[in-house]
Coordinates of C-alpha atoms and ligand atoms in Angstrom, one line a residue:
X1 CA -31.1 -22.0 29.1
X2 CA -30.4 -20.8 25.9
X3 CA -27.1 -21.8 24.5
X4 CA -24.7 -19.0 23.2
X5 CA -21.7 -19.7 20.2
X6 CA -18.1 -20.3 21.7
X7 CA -16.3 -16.7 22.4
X8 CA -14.2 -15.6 19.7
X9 CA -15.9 -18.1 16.7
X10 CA -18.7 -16.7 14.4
X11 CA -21.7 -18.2 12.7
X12 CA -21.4 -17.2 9.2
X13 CA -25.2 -16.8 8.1
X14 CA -26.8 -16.9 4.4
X15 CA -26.0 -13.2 2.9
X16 CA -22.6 -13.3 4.4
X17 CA -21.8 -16.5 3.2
X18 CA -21.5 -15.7 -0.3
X19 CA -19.0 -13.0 0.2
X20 CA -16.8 -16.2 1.9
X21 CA -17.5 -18.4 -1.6
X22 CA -16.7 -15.6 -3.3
X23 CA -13.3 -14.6 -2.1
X24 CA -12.4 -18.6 -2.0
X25 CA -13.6 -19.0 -5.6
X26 CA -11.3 -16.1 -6.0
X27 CA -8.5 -18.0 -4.1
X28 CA -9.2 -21.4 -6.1
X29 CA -8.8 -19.6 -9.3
X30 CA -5.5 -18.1 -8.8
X31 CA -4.1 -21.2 -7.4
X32 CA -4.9 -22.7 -10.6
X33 CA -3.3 -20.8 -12.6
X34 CA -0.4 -20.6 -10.7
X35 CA -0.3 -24.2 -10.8
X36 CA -0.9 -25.0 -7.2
X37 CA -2.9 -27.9 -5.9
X38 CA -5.4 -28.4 -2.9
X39 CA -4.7 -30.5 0.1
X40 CA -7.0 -31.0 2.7
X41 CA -5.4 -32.5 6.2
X42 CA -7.2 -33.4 9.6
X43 CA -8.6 -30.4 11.9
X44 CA -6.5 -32.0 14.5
X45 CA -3.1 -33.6 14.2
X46 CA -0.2 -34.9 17.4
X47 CA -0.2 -32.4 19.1
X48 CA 4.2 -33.2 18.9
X49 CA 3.3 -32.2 15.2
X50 CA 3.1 -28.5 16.4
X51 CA 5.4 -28.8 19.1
X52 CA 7.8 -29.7 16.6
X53 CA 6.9 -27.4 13.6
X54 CA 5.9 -24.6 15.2
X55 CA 9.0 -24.7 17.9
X56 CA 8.0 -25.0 21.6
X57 CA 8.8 -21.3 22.4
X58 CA 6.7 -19.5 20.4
X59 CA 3.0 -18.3 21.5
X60 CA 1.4 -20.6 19.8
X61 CA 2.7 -23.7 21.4
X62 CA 2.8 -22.1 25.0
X63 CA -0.4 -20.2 25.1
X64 CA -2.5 -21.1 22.4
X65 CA -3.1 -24.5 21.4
X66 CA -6.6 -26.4 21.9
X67 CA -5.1 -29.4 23.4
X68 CA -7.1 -32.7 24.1
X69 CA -6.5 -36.3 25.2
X70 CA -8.3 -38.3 22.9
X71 CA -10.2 -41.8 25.2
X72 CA -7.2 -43.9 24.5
X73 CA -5.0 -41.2 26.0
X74 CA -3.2 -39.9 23.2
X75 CA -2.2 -35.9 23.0
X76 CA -4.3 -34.4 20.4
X77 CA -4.5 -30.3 19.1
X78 CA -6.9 -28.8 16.9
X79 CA -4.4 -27.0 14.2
X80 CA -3.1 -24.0 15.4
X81 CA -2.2 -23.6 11.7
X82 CA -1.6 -25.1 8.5
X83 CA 2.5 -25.5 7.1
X84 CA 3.1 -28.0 10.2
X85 CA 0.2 -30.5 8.7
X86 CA 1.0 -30.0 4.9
X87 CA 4.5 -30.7 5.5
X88 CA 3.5 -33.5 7.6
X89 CA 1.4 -35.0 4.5
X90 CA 4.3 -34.4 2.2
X91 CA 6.6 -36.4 4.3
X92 CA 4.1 -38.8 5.1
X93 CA 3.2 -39.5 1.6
X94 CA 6.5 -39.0 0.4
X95 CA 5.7 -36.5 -2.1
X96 CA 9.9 -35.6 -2.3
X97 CA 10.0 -38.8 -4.4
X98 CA 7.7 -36.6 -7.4
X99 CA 9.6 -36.0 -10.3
X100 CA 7.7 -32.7 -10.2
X101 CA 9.4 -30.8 -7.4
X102 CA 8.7 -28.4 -6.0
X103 CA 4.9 -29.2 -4.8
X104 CA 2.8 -26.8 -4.8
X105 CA 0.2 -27.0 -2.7
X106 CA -3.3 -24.7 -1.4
X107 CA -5.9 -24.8 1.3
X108 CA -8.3 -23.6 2.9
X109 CA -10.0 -24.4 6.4
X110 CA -10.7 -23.6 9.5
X111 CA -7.5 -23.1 12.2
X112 CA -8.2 -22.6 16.4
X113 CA -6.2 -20.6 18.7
X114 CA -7.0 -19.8 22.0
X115 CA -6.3 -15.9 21.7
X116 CA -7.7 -12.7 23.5
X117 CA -10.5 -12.2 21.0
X118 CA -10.9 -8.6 19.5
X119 CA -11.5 -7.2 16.0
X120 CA -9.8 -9.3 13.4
X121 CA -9.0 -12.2 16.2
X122 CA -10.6 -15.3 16.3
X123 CA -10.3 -18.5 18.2
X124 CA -12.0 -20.6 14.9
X125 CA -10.5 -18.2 12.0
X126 CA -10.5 -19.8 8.3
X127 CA -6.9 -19.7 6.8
X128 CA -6.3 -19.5 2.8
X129 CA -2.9 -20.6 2.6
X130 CA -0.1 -22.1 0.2
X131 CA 3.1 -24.2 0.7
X132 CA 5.7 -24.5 -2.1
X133 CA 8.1 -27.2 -1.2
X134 CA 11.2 -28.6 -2.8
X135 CA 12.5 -25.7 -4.6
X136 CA 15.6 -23.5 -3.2
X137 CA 14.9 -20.5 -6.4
X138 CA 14.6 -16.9 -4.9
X139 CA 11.9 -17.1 -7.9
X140 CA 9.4 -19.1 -5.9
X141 CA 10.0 -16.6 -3.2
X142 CA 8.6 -13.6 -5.5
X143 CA 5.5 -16.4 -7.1
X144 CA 4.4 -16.7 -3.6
X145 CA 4.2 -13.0 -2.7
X146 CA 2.8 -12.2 -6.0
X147 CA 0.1 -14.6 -5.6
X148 CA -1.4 -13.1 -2.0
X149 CA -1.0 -9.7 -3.4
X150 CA -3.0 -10.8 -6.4
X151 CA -5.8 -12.1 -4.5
X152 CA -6.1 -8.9 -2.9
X153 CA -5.2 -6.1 -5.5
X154 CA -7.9 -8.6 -7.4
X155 CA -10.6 -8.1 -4.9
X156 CA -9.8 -4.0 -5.4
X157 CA -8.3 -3.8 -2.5
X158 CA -5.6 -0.9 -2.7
X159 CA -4.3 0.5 0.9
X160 CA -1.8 -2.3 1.4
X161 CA 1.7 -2.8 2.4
X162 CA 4.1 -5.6 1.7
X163 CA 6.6 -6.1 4.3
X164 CA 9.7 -7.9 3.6
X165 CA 13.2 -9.2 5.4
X166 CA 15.4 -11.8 5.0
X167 CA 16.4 -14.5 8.8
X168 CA 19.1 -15.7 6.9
X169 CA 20.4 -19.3 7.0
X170 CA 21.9 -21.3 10.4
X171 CA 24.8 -19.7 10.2
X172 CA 23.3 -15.9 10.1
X173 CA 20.8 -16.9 13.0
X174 CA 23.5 -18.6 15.1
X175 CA 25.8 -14.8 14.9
X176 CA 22.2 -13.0 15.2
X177 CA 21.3 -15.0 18.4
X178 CA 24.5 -14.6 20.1
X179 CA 24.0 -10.5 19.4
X180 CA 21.0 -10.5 20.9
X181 CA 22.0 -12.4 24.0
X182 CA 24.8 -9.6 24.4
X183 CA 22.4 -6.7 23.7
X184 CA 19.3 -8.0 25.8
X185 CA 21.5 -10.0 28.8
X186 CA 22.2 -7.6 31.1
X187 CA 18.9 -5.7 31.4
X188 CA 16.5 -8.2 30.6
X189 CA 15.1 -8.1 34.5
X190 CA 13.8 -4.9 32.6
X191 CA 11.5 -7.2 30.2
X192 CA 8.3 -9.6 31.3
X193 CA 8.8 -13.0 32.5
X194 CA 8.4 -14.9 29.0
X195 CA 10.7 -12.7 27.5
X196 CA 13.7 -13.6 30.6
X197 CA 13.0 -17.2 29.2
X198 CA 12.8 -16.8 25.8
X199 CA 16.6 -15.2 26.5
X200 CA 17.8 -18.4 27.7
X201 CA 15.7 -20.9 24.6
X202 CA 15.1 -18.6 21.9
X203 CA 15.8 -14.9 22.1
X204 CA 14.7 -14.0 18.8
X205 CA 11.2 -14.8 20.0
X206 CA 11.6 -11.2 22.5
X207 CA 11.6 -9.3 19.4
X208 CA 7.6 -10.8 19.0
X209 CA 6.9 -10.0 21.9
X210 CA 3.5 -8.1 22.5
X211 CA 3.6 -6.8 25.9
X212 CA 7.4 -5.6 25.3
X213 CA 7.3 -4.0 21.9
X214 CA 7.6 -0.5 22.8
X215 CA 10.4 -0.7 25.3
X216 CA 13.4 0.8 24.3
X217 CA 15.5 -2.3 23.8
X218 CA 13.2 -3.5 20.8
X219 CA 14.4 -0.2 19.0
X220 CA 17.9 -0.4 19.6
X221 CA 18.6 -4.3 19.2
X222 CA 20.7 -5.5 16.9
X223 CA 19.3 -6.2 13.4
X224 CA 19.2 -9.4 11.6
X225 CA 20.3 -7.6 8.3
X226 CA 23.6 -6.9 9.5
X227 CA 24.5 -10.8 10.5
X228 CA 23.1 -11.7 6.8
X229 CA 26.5 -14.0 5.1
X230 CA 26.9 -13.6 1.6
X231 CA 25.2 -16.3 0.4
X232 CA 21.8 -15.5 2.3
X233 CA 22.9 -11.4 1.5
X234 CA 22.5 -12.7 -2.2
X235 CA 19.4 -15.0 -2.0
X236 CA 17.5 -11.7 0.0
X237 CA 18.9 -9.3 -3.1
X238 CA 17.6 -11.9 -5.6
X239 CA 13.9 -11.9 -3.7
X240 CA 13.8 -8.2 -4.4
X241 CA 15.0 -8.1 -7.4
X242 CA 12.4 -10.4 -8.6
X243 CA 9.9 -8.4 -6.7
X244 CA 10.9 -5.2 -8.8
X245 CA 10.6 -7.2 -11.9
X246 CA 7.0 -8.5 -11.1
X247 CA 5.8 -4.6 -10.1
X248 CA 5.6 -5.5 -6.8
X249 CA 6.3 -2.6 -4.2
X250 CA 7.9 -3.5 -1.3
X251 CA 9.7 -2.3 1.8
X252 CA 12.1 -4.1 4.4
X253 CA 11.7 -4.4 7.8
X254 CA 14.2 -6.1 9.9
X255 CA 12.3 -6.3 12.5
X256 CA 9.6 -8.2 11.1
X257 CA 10.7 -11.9 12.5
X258 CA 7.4 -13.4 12.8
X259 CA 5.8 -15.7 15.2
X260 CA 6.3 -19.3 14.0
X261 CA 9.9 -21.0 15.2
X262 CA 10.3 -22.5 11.3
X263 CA 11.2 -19.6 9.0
X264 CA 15.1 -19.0 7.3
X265 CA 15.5 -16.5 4.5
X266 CA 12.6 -14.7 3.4
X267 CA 9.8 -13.4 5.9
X268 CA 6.7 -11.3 4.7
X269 CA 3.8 -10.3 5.9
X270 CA 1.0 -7.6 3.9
X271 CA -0.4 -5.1 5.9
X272 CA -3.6 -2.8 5.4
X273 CA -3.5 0.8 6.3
X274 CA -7.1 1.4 5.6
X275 CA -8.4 3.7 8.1
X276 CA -10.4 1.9 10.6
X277 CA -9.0 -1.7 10.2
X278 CA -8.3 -1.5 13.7
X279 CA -5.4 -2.6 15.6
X280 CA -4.3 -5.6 14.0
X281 CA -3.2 -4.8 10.8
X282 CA -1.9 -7.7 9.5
X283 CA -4.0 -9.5 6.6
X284 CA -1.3 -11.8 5.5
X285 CA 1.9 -13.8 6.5
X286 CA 4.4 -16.1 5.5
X287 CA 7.8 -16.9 4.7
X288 CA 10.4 -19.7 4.0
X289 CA 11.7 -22.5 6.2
X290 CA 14.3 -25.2 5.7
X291 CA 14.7 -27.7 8.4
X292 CA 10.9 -28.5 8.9
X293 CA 10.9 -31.1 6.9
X294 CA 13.8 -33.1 8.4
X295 CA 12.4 -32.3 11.4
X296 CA 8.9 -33.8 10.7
X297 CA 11.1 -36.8 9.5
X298 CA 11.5 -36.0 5.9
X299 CA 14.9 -35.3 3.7
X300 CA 16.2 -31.8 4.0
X301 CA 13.8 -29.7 1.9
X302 CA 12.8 -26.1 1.9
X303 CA 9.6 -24.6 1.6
X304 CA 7.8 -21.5 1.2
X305 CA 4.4 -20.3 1.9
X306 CA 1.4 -17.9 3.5
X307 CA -1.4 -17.9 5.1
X308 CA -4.1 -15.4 5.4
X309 CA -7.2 -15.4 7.3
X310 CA -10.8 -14.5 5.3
X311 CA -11.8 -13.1 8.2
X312 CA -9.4 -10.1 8.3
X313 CA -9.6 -9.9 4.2
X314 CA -13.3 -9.2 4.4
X315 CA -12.6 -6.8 7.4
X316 CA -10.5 -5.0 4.7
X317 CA -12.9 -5.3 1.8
X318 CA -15.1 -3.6 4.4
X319 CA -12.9 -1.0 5.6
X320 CA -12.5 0.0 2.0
X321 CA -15.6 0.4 1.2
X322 CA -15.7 -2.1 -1.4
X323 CA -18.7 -4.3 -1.9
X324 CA -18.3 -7.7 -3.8
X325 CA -20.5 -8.4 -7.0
X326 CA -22.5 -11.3 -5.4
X327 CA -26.0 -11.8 -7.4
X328 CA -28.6 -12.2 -5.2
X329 CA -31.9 -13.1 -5.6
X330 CA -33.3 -16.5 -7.7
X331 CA -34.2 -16.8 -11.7
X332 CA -38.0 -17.7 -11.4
X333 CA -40.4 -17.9 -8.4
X334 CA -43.4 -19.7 -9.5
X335 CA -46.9 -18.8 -8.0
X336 CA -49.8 -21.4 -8.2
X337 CA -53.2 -20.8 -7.7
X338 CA -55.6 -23.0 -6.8
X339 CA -55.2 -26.9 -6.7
X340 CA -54.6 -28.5 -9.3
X341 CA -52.1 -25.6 -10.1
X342 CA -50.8 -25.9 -6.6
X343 CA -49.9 -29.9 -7.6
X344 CA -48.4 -28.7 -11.2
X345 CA -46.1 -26.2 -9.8
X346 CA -43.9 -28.8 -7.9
X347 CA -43.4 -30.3 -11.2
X348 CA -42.6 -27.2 -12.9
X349 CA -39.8 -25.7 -10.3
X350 CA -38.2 -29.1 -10.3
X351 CA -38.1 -28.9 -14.0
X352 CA -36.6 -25.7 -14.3
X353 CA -34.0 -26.4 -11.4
X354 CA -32.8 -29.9 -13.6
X355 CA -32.6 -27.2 -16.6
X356 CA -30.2 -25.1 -14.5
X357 CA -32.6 -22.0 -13.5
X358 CA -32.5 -20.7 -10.1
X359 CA -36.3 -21.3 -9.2
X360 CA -38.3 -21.7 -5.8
X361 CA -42.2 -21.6 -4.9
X362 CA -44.6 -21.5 -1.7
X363 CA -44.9 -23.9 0.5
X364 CA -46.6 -22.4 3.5
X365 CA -50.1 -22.0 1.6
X366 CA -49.9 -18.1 1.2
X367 CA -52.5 -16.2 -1.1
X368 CA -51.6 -15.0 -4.2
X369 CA -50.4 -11.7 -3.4
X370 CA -48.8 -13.0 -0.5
X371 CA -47.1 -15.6 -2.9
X372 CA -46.1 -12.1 -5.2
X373 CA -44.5 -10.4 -1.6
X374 CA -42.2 -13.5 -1.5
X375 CA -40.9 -13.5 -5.1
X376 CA -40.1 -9.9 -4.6
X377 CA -38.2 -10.2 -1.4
X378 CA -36.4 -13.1 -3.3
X379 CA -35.6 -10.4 -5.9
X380 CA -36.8 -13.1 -8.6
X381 CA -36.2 -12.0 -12.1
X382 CA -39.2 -13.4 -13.2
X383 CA -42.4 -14.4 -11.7
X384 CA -44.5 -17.8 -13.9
X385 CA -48.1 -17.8 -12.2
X386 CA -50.1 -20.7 -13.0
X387 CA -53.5 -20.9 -11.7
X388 CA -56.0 -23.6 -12.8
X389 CA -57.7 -21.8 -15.9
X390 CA -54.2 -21.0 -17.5
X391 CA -53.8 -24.8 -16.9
X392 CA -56.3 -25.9 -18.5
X393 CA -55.5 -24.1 -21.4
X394 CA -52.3 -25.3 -20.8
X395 CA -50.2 -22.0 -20.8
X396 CA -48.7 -19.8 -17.9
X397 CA -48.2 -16.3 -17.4
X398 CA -44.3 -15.0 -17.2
X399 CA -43.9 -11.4 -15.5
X400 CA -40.3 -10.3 -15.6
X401 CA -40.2 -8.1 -12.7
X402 CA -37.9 -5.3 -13.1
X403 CA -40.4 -4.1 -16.2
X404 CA -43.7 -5.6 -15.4
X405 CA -44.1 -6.9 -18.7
X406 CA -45.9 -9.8 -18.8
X407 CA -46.3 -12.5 -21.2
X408 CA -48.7 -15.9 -21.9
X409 CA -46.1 -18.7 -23.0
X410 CA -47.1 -22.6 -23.4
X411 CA -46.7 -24.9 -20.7
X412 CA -44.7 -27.0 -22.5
X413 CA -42.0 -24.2 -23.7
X414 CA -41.8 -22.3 -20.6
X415 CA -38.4 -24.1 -19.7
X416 CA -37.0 -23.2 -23.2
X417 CA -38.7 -19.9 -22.9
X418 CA -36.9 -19.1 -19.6
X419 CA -33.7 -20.4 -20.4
X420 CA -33.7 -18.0 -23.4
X421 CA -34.8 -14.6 -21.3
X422 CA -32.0 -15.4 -18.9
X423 CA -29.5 -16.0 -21.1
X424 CA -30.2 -12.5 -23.1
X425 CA -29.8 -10.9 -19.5
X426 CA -26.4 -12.4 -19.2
Ligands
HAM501 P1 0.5 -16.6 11.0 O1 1.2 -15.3 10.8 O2 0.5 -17.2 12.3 O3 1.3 -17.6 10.0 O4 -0.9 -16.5 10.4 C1 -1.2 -16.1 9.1 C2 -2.4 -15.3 9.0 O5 -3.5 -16.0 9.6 C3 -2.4 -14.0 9.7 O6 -1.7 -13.0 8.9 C4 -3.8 -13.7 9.8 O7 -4.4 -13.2 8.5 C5 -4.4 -15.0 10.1 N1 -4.6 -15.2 11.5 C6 -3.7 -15.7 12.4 N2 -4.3 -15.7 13.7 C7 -5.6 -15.3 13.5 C8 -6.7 -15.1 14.4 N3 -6.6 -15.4 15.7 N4 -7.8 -14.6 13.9 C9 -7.9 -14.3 12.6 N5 -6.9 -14.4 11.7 C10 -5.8 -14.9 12.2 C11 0.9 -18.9 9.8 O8 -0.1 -19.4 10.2 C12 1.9 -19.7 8.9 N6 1.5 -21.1 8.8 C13 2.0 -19.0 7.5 C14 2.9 -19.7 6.6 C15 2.6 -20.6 5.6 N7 4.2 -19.6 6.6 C16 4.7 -20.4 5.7 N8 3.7 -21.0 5.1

């Protein structure tokens, strides 16, 4: 029987693998100069971690989560996601005590929910995400945004839309909930099973809902804009006003509450309306939260972060139309003929490889043309061919292939030689 990959998790094969280092060299760079620092945590955590974090009532935790006893009978779950096991670390490792607040923090790894699997939905998806924790300044709010547009707008993507609105603190959720008890209460019998629940434990969580969305309740419930206090009123103004100042177009949704139990204040996520994205149109999402981190056993701290899957940022490279710069091909394929050639060439790609030039040879015994085929399908720049005469007069011939033009150099200066050709090619 021939064994088939998991439904809804990919292979990513050489040729698409270097669009994936690509965007996460991107990712890597920005976070540097934003000043944020990688942190890599488990693949699998408690699963209380998530049950915690992410809030029991939420998709995630109900329907989602790869769950596991591990042999000594302990509740394990591969991460569902990534702010539950940073903040976890931070606590853990007591980062609150660093004179340097807030921590800034990146990764990037692979997440696992068990989802319907369809365009842009995996079960194994890889998340670039960042966590900015300690610091209560509506500032932080806009250098978060501005850095997951940047990573895009940097990649040329264009067609996108930044979605903003503001949960509010304790205070604004508690008058919220209450508003949506009284709206949704006496015709919920008209909404699905989880959502008559999620009246009763969290009714803010019927807003997400995915089989409900279009019923007419969703249009006419009350919005969380309207139960905003001052104080959270002022923070939200503050996020957009920094927003305006960085160039960053926006526009608020108050409907956009998100599917994680942890968020207060801001919420964002950035869409893509290129045509044929498909239904999911969500690239990118995030927000803040306070409370997680006394809830995970730390001091009272807020935080604010995203995360954004590669796979749907590709999917929108792709549905723009816009192809990565990703060289191809090797520096130098060297072709040996005969024996005593044959023996030299090992010695001469592993020199060229210690001198930093992208070099490879045959090893399945092909003939020299055959040997030529190969360097061409590599797309090698140049081509040295050594065969036993040219060694014994100890020189090789160099054939840069995109002219033809060939050229008899000394063994011994053939590194040197290379080194130089490359470097005038840029
Ligand atoms: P999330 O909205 O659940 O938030 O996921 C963030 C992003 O992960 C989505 O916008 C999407 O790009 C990607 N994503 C989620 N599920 C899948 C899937 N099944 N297949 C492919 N991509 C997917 C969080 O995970 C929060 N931890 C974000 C955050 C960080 N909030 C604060 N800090």
């Amino acid at each position: 029987m021939a064994f088939q990959i998991p439904r809804g998790t990919q292979d990513i094969l050489p040729g698409e693998v270097e669009k994936w280092q690509y965007v996460e060299k991107i990712a890597r760079d920005i976070c540097k100069r934003y000043n944020y620092h990688e942190i890599r945590t488990p693949i699998f955590e408690h699963t209380e971690l998530f049950l915690r974090g992410v809030g029991d009532t939420t998709d995630i935790v109900q329907k989602e989560m790869y769950t596991f006893e591990d042999r000594a009978g302990r509740s394990m779950t591969l991460r569902p996601e990534g702010t539950a096991p940073v903040v976890r670390s931070f606590v853990e490792n007591k980062m609150y005590g660093n004179p340097n607040q807030p921590i800034k923090l990146y990764y990037i790894g692979p997440m696992f929910r068990y989802e319907r699997p369809q365009a842009g939905r995996f079960r194994q998806f890889v998340q670039f995400g960042v966590e900015a924790i300690g610091s209560n300044d509506p500032a932080i709010d806009a250098e978060v945004i501005a850095m997951a547009m940047e990573l895009y707008r940097s990649l040329g993507l264009k067609k996108l839309r930044l979605v903003i609105n503001s949960l509010g603190d304790v205070e604004t959720r508690k008058a919220h909930r209450q508003a949506l008890i009284d709206h949704f209460k006496s015709r919920i019998h008209e909404l699905c099973e989880d959502c008559q629940v999620r009246l009763e434990k969290n009714p803010l969580r019927i807003l997400d809902c995915k089989k409900d969305r279009d019923h007419e309740l969703m249009a006419t419930a009350p919005s969380i804009l309207d139960y905003l206090n001052d104080e959270s009123r002022h923070y939200f103004e503050k996020v957009k006003a920094y927003l305006t100042k960085l160039g960053i177009p926006f526009e608020v949704d108050p409907r956009l509450v998100r599917g994680l139990d942890y968020y207060h204040h801001t919420t964002f996520e950035i869409m893509s309306d290129a045509e044929g994205f498909g239904a999911i149109t969500t690239l990118c999402g995030g927000g803040r939260y306070s409370g997680l981190v006394q809830e995970i056993g730390g001091p009272e701290t807020p935080g604010i972060g995203f995360a954004l899957s590669i796979e749907r940022l590709l999917a929108a490279l792709e549905a723009e139309g816009i192809t990565l710069p990703i060289s191809e091909g090797i520096d130098c394929y060297v072709v040996a003929v005969g024996e005593k050639a044959k023996d030299e060439s090992i010695l001469l790609v592993h020199k060229l490889r210690k001198a930093g030039i992208v070099a490879d040879k045959d090893y399945q015994d092909r003939k020299i043309k055959a040997q030529l085929k190969s360097a061409d399908r590599l797309n090698a720049k140049f081509v040295a061919i050594l065969g036993d005469d040219e060694l014994a007069k100890e020189v090789i011939n160099i054939k840069e292939m995109s002219t033809g033009e060939q050229t008899e150099v000394p063994l011994h200066s053939v590194v040197d030689y290379l080194k130089e050709r490359l470097s005038q090619e840029g």
